[in-house]
Coordinates of N, CA and C in Angstrom, one line a residue:
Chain A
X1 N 0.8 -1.2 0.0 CA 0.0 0.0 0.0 C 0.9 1.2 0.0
X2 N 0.4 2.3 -0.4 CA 1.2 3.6 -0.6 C 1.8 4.4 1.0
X3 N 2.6 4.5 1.2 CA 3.1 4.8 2.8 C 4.0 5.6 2.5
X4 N 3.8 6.8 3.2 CA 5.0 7.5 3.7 C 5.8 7.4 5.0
X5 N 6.8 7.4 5.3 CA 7.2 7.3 6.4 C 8.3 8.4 7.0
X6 N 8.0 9.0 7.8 CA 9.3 10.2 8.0 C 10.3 9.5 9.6
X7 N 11.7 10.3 9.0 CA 12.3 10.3 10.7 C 12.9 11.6 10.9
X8 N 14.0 11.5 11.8 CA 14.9 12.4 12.1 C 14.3 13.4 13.4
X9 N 13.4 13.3 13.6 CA 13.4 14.2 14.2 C 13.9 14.2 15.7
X10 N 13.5 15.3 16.3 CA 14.2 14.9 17.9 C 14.5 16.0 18.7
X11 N 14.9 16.4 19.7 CA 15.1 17.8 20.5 C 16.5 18.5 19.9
X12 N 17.1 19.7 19.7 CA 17.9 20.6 19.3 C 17.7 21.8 19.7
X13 N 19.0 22.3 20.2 CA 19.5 23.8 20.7 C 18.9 24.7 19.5
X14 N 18.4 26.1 20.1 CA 18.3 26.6 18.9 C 19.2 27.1 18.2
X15 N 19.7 27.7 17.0 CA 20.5 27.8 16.0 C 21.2 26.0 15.6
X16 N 20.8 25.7 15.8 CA 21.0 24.0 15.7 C 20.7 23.6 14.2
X17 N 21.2 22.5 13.5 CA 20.1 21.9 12.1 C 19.8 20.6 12.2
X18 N 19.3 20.1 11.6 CA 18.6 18.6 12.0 C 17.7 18.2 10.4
X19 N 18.2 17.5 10.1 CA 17.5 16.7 8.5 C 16.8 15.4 9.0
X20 N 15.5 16.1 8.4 CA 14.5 15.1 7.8 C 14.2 14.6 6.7
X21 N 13.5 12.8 7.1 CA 14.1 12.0 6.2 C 12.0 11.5 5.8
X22 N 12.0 11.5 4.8 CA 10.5 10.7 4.6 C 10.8 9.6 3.4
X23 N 10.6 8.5 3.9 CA 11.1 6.9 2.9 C 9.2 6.8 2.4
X24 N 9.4 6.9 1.2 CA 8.0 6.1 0.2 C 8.1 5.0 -0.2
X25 N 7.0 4.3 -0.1 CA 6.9 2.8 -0.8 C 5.2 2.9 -1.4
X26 N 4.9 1.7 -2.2 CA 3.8 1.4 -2.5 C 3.6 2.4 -3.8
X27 N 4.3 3.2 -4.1 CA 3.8 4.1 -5.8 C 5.3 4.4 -6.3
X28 N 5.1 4.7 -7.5 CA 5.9 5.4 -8.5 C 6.4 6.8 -7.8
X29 N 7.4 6.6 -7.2 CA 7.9 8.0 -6.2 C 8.3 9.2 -7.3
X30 N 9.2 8.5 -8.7 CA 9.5 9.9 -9.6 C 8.5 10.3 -10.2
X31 N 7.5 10.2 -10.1 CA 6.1 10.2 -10.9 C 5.3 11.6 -9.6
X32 N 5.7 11.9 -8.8 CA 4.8 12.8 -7.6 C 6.0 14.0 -7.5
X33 N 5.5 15.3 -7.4 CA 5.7 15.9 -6.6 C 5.9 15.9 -5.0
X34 N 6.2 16.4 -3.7 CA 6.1 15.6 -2.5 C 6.9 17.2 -1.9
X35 N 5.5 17.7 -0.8 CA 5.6 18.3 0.0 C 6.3 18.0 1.2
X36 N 6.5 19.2 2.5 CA 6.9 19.0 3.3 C 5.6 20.0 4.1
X37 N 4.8 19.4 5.6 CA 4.1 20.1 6.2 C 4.1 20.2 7.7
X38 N 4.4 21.3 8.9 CA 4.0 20.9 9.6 C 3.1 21.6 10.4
X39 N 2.9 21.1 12.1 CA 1.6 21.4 12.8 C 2.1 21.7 14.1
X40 N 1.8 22.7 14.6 CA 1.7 23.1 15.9 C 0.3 23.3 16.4
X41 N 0.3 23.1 17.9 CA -0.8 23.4 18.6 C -1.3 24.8 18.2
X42 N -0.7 25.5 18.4 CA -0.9 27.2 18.3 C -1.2 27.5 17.1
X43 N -0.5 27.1 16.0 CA -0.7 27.1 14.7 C -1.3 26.7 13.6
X44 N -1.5 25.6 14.2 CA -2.1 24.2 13.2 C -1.1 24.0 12.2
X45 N -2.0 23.2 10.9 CA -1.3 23.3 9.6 C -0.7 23.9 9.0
X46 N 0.4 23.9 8.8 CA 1.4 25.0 8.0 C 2.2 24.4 6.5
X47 N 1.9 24.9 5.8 CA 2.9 24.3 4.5 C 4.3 25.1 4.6
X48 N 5.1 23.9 4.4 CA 6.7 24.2 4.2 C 7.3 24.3 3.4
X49 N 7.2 22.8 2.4 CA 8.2 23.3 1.3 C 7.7 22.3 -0.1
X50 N 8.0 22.4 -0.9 CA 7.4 21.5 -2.1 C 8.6 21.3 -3.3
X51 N 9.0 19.8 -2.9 CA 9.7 19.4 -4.8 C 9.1 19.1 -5.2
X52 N 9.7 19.2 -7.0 CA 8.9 19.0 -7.9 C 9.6 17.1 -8.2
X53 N 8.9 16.5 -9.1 CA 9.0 15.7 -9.3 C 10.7 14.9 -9.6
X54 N 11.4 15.8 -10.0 CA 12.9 15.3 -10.6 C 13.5 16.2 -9.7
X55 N 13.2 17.3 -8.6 CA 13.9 17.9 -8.0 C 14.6 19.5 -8.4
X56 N 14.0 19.8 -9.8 CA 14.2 21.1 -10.6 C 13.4 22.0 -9.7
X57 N 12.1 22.2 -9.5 CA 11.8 22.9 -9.0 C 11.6 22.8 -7.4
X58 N 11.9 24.2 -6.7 CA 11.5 24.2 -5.0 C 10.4 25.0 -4.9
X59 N 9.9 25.4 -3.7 CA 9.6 26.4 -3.3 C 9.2 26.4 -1.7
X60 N 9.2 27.4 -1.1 CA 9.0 27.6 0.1 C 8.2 28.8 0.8
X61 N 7.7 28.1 2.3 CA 6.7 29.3 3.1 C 8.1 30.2 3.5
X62 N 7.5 31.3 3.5 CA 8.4 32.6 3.9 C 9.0 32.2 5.3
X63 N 8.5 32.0 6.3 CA 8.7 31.7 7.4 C 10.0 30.9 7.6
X64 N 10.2 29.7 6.7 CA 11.6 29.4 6.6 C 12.2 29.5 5.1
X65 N 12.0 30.2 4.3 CA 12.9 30.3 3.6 C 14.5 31.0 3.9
X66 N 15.3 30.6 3.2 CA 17.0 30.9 3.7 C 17.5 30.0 5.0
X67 N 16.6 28.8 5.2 CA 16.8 28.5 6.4 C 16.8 26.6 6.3
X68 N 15.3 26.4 5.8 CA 15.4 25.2 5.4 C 15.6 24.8 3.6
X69 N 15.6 23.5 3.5 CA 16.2 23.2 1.6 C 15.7 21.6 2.2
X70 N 14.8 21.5 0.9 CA 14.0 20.4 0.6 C 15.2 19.7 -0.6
X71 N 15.3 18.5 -0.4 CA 15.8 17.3 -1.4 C 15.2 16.5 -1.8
X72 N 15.8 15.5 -2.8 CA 15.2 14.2 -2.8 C 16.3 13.6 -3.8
X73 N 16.0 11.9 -3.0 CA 16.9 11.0 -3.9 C 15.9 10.0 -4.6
X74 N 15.6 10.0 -5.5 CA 14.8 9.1 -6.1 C 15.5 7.7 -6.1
X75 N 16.5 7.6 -6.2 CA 17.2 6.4 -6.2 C 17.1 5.5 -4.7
X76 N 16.3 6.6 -3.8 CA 16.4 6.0 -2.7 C 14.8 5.4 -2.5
X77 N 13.8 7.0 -2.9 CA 12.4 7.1 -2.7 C 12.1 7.7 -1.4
X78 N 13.7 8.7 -1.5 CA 13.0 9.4 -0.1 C 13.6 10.5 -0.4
X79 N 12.5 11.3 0.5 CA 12.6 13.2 0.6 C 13.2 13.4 1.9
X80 N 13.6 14.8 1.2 CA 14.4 14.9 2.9 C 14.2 16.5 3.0
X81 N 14.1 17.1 4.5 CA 13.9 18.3 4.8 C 15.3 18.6 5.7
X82 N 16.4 19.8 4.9 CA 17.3 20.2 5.8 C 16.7 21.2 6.1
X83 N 16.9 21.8 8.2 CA 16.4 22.6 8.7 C 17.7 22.7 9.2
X84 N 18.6 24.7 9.0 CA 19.1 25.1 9.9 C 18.6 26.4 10.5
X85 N 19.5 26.7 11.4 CA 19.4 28.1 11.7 C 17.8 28.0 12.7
X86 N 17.9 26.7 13.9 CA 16.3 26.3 13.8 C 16.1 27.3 15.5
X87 N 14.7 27.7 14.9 CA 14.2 28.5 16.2 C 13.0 28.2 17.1
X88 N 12.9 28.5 18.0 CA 11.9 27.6 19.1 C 10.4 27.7 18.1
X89 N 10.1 28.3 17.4 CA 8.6 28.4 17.0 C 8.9 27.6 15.8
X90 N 9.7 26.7 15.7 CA 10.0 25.6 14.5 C 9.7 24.4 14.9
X91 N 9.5 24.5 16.2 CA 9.0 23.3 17.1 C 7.9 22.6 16.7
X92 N 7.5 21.7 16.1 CA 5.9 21.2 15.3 C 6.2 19.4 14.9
X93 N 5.4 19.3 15.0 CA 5.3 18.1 14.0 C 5.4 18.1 12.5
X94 N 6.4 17.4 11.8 CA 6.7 17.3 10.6 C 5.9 16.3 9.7
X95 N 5.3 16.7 8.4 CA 4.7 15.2 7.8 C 5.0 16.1 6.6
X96 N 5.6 14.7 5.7 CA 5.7 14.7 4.3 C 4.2 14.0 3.8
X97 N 4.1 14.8 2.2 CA 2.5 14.5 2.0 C 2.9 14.3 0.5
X98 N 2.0 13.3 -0.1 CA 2.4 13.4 -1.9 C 1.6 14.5 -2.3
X99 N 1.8 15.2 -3.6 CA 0.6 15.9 -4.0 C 0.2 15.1 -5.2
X100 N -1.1 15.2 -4.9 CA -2.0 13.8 -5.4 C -2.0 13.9 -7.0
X101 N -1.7 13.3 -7.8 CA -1.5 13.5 -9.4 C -0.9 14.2 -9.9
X102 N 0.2 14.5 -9.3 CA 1.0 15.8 -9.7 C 2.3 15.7 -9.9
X103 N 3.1 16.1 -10.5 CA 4.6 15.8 -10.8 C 5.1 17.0 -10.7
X104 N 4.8 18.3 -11.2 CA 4.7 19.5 -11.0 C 4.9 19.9 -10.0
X105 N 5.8 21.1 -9.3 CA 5.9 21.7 -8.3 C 4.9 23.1 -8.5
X106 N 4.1 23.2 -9.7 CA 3.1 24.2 -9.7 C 1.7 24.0 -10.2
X107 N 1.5 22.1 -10.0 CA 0.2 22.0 -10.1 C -0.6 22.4 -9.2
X108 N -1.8 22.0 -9.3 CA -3.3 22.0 -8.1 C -3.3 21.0 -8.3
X109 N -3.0 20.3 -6.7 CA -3.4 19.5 -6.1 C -3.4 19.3 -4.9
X110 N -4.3 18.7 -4.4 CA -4.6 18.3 -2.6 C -3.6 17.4 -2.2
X111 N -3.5 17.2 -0.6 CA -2.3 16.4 -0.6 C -2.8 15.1 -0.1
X112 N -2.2 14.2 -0.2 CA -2.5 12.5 0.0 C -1.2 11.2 -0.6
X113 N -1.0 10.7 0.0 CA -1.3 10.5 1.5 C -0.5 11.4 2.4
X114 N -0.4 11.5 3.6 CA 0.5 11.7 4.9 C 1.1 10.8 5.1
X115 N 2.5 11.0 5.7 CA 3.2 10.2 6.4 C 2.9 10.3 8.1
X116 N 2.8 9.4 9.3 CA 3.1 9.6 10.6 C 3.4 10.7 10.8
X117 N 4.7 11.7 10.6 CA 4.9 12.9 11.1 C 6.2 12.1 12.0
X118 N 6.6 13.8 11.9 CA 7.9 13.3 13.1 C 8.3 14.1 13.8
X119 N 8.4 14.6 15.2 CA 8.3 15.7 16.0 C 9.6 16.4 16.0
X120 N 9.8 17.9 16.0 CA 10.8 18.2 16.3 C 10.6 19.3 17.3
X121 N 11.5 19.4 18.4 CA 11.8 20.4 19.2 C 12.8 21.1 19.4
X122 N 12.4 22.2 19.5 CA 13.6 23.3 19.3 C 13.5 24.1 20.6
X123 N 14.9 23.4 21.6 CA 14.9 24.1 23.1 C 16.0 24.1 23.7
X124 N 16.4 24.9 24.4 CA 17.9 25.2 24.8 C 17.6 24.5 26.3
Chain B
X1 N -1.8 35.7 -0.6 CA -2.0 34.6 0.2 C -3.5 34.5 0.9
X2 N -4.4 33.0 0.1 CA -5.4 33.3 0.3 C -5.4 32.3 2.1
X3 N -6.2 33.3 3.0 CA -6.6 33.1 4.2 C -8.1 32.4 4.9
X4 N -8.0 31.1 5.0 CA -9.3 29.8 4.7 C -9.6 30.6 6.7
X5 N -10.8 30.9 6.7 CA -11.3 30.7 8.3 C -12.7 30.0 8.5
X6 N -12.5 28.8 8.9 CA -13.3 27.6 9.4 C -14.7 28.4 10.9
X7 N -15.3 28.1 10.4 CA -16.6 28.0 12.0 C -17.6 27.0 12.0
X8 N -17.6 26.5 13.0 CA -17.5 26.9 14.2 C -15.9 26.6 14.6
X9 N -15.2 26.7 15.8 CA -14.5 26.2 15.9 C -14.3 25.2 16.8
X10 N -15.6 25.0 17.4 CA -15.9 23.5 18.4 C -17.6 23.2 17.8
X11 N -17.6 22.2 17.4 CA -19.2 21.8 17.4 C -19.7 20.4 17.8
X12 N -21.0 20.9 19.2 CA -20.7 19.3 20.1 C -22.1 19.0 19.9
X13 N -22.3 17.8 19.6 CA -23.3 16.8 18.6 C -23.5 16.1 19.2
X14 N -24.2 15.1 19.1 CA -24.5 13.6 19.9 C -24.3 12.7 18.2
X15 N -23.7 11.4 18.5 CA -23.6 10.4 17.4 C -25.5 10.4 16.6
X16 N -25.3 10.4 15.4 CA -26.3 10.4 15.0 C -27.1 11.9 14.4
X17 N -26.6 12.5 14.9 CA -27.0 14.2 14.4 C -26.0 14.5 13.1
X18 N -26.3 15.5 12.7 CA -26.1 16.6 11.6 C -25.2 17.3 11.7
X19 N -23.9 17.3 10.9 CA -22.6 18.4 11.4 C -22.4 18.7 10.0
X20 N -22.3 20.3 10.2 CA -22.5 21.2 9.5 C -21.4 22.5 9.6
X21 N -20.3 21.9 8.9 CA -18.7 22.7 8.8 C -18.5 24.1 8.1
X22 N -18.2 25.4 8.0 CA -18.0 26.0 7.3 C -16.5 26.3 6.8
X23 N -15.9 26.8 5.7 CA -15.1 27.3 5.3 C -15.0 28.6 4.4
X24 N -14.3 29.9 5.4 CA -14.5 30.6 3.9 C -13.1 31.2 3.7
X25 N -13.0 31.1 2.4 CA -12.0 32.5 1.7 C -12.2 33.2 1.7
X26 N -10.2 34.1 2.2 CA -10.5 35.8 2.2 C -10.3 36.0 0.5
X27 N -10.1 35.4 -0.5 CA -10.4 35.4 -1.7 C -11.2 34.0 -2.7
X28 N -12.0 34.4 -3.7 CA -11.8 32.8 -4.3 C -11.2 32.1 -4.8
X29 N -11.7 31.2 -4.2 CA -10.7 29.5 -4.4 C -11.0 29.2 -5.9
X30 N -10.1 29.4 -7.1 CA -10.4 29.2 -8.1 C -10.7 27.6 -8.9
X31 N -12.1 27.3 -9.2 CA -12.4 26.3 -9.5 C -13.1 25.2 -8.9
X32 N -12.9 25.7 -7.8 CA -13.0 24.3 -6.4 C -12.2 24.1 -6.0
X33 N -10.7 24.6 -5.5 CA -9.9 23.7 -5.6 C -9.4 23.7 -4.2
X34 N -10.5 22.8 -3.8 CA -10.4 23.1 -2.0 C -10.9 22.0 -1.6
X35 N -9.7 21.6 -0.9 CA -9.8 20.2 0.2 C -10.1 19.9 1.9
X36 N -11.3 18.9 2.3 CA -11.2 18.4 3.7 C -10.1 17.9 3.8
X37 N -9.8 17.6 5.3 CA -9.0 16.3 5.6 C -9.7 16.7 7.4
X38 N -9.8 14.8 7.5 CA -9.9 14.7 8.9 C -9.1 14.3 9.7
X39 N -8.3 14.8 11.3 CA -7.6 14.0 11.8 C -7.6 14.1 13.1
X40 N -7.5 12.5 13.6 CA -7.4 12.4 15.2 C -6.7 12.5 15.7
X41 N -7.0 12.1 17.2 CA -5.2 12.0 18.0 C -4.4 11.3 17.1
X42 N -3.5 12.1 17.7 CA -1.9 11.3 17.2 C -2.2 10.2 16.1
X43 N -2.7 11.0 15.4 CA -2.9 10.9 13.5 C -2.4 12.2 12.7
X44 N -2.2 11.9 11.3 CA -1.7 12.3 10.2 C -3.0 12.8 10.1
X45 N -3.4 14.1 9.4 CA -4.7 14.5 8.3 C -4.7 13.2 7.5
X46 N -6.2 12.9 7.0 CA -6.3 12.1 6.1 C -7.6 12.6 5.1
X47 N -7.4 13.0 3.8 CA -8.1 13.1 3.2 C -9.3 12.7 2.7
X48 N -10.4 13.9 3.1 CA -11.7 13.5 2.6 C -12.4 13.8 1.5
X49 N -12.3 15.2 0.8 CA -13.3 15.5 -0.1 C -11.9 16.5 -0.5
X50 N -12.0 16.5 -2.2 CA -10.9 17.1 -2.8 C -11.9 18.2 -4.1
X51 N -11.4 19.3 -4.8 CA -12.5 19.8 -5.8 C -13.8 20.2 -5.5
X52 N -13.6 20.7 -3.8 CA -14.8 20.8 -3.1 C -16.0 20.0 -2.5
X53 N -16.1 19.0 -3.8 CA -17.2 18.1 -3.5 C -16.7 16.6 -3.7
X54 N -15.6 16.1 -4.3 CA -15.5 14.8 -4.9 C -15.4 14.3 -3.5
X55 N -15.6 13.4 -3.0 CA -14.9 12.2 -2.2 C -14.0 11.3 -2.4
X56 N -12.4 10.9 -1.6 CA -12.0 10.6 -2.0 C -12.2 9.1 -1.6
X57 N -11.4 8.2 -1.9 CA -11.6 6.9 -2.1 C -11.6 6.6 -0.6
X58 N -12.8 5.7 -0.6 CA -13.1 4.9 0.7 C -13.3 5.6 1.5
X59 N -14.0 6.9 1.5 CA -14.6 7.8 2.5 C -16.3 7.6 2.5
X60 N -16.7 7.4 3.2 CA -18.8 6.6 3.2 C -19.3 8.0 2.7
X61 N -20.2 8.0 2.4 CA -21.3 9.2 1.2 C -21.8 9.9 2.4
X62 N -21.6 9.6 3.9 CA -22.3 10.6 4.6 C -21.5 11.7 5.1
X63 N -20.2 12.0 4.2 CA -19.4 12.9 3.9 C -19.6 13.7 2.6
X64 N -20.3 14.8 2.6 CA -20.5 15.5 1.5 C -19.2 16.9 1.8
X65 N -19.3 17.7 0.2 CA -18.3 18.7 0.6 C -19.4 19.9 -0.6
X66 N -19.3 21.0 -0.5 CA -20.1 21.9 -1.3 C -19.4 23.4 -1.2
X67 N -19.9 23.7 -2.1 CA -19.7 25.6 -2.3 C -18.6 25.8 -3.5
X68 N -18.5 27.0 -3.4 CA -17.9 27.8 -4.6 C -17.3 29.1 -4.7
X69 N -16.5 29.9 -5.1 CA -16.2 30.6 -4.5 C -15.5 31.1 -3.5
X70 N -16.5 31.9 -2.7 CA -15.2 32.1 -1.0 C -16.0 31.1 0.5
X71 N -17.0 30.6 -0.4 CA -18.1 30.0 0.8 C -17.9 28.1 0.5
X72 N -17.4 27.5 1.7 CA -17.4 25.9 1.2 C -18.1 25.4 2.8
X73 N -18.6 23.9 2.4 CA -19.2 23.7 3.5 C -18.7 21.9 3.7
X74 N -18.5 21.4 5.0 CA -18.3 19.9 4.7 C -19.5 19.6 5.9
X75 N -20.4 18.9 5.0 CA -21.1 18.1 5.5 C -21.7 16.3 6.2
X76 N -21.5 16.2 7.6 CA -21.2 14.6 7.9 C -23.2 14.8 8.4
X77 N -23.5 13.7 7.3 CA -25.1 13.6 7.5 C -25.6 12.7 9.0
X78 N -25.0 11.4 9.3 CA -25.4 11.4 10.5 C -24.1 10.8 11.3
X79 N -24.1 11.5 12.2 CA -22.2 10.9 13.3 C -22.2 10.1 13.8
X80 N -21.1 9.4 12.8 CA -20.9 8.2 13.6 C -19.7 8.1 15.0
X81 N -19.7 7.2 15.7 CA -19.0 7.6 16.9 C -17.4 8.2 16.2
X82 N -16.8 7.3 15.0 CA -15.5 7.6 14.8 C -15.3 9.0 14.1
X83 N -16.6 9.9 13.7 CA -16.3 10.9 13.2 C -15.9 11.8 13.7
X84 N -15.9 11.9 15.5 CA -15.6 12.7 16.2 C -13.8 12.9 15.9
X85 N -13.7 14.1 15.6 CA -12.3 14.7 15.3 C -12.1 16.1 15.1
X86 N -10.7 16.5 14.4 CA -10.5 17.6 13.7 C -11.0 17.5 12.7
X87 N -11.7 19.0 12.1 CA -11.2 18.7 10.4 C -10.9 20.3 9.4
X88 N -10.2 20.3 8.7 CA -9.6 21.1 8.5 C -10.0 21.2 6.6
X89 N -10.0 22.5 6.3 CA -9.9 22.8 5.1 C -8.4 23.0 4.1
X90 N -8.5 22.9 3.1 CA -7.2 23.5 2.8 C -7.8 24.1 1.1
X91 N -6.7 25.2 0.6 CA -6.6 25.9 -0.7 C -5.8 25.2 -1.5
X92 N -5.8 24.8 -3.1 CA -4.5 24.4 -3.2 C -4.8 25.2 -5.0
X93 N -6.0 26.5 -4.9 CA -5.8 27.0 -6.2 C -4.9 28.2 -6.4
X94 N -4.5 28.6 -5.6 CA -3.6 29.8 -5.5 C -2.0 29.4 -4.8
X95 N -1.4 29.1 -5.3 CA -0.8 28.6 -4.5 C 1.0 28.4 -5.1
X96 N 2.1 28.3 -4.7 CA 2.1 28.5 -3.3 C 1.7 30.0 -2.6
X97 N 1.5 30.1 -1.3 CA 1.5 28.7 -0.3 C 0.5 27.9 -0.7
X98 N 0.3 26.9 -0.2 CA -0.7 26.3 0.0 C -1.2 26.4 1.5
X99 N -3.0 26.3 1.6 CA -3.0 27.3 2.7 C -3.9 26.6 3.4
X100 N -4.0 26.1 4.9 CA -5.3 25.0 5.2 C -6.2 26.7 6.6
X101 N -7.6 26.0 6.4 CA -8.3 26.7 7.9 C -7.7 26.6 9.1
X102 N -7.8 26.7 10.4 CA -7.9 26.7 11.7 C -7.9 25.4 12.4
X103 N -9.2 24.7 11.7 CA -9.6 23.5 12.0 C -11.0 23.8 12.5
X104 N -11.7 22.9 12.8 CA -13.0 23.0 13.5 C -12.7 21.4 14.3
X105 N -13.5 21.5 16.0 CA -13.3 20.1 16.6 C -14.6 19.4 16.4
X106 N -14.7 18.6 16.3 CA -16.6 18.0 16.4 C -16.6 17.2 17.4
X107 N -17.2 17.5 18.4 CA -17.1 16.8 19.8 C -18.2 16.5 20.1
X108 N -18.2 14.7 21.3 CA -19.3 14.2 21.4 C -20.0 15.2 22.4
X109 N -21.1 15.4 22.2 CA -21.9 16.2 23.6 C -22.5 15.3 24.7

């Protein structure tokens, strides 16, 4: 079945970096686009960052741009979120999400599935 | 950056009743292109209705989704005990960002 699965996460000092890892199985991984999203209590849902299918295109929420850089190894089937320069309000749950029929880092599409999520905290 | 605000932001029901979600845009969402997702404790969002109205796979028909526009609505016709959750809107016609509501809780009463 189609699964995302994320790690990396974990507690870090701030100005600290810490890479996140999300492993896909069950679909054609070079075939999707694949966001990065996370969620705070205070916050909720937040979009972070979005490859495009082959990794040509990025983009990012303002909030961490210059800070975090989204990857991907297809050879592997996994995305990965580098976060430096991390500050306590970075503190959230992480989930990688496919964007559903999309290869495109500037299509319309909803996202599906989710991975678990992977907590990170950012505390001195 | 279009700005989704969900109401109510708690709505407490008894299993079997009528819940009745709102979502609106501070602009329109061009085409429909606005998605539920529902999620529990220490769960992922899992998607329910995408295009405003479609359902997505293996979601039961007493999940409707409607509107157009800056006005959307997600409708669960009668509650079942597992529907009690978050659920959350999202934009994905303007975009990036891509932009989700608040959430709304639907709680048992």
């Amino acid at each position: 079945q189609v699964q995302l699965v994320e790690s990396g996460g974990g507690v870090v000092q701030p100005g600290r970096s810490l890479r996140l890892s999300c492993v896909a199985s069950g679909f054609t991984f070079t075939s999707y686009a694949m966001h990065w999203v996370r969620q705070t209590p205070g916050k909720g849902l937040e979009w972070v960052a979005i490859m495009s299918f082959d990794g040509s295109t990025e983009y990012y929420a303002d909030s961490v741009k210059g800070r975090f850089t989204v990857s991907r190894d297809n050879s592997k089937n996994t995305l990965y979120l580098q976060m430096n320069s991390l500050r306590p309000e970075d503190t959230a749950f992480y989930y990688c999400a496919r964007a559903a029929g999309c290869s495109s880092a500037n299509c319309r599409a909803w996202f599906d599935p989710w991975g678990q999520g992977t907590l990170v905290t950012v505390s001195s | 950056e279009i700005v989704l605000t969900q109401s109510p932001g708690t709505l407490s029901l008894s299993p079997g009743e009528r819940a009745t979600l709102s979502c609106r845009a501070s602009q329109s969402v061009s085409s429909g292109y606005l998605a539920w997702y529902q999620q529990k404790p220490g769960q992922a969002p899992r998607l329910l209705i995408y295009g405003a109205s479609s359902r997505a796979a293996g979601i039961p028909d007493r999940f409707s989704g409607s509107g157009s526009g800056t006005d959307f609505t997600l409708t669960i016709s009668r509650l079942e005990p597992e529907d009690f959750a978050v659920y959350y809107c999202q934009q994905y016609g303007r975009s990036p960002p891509w932009t989700f509501g608040q959430g709304t809780k639907v709680e048992i009463k």
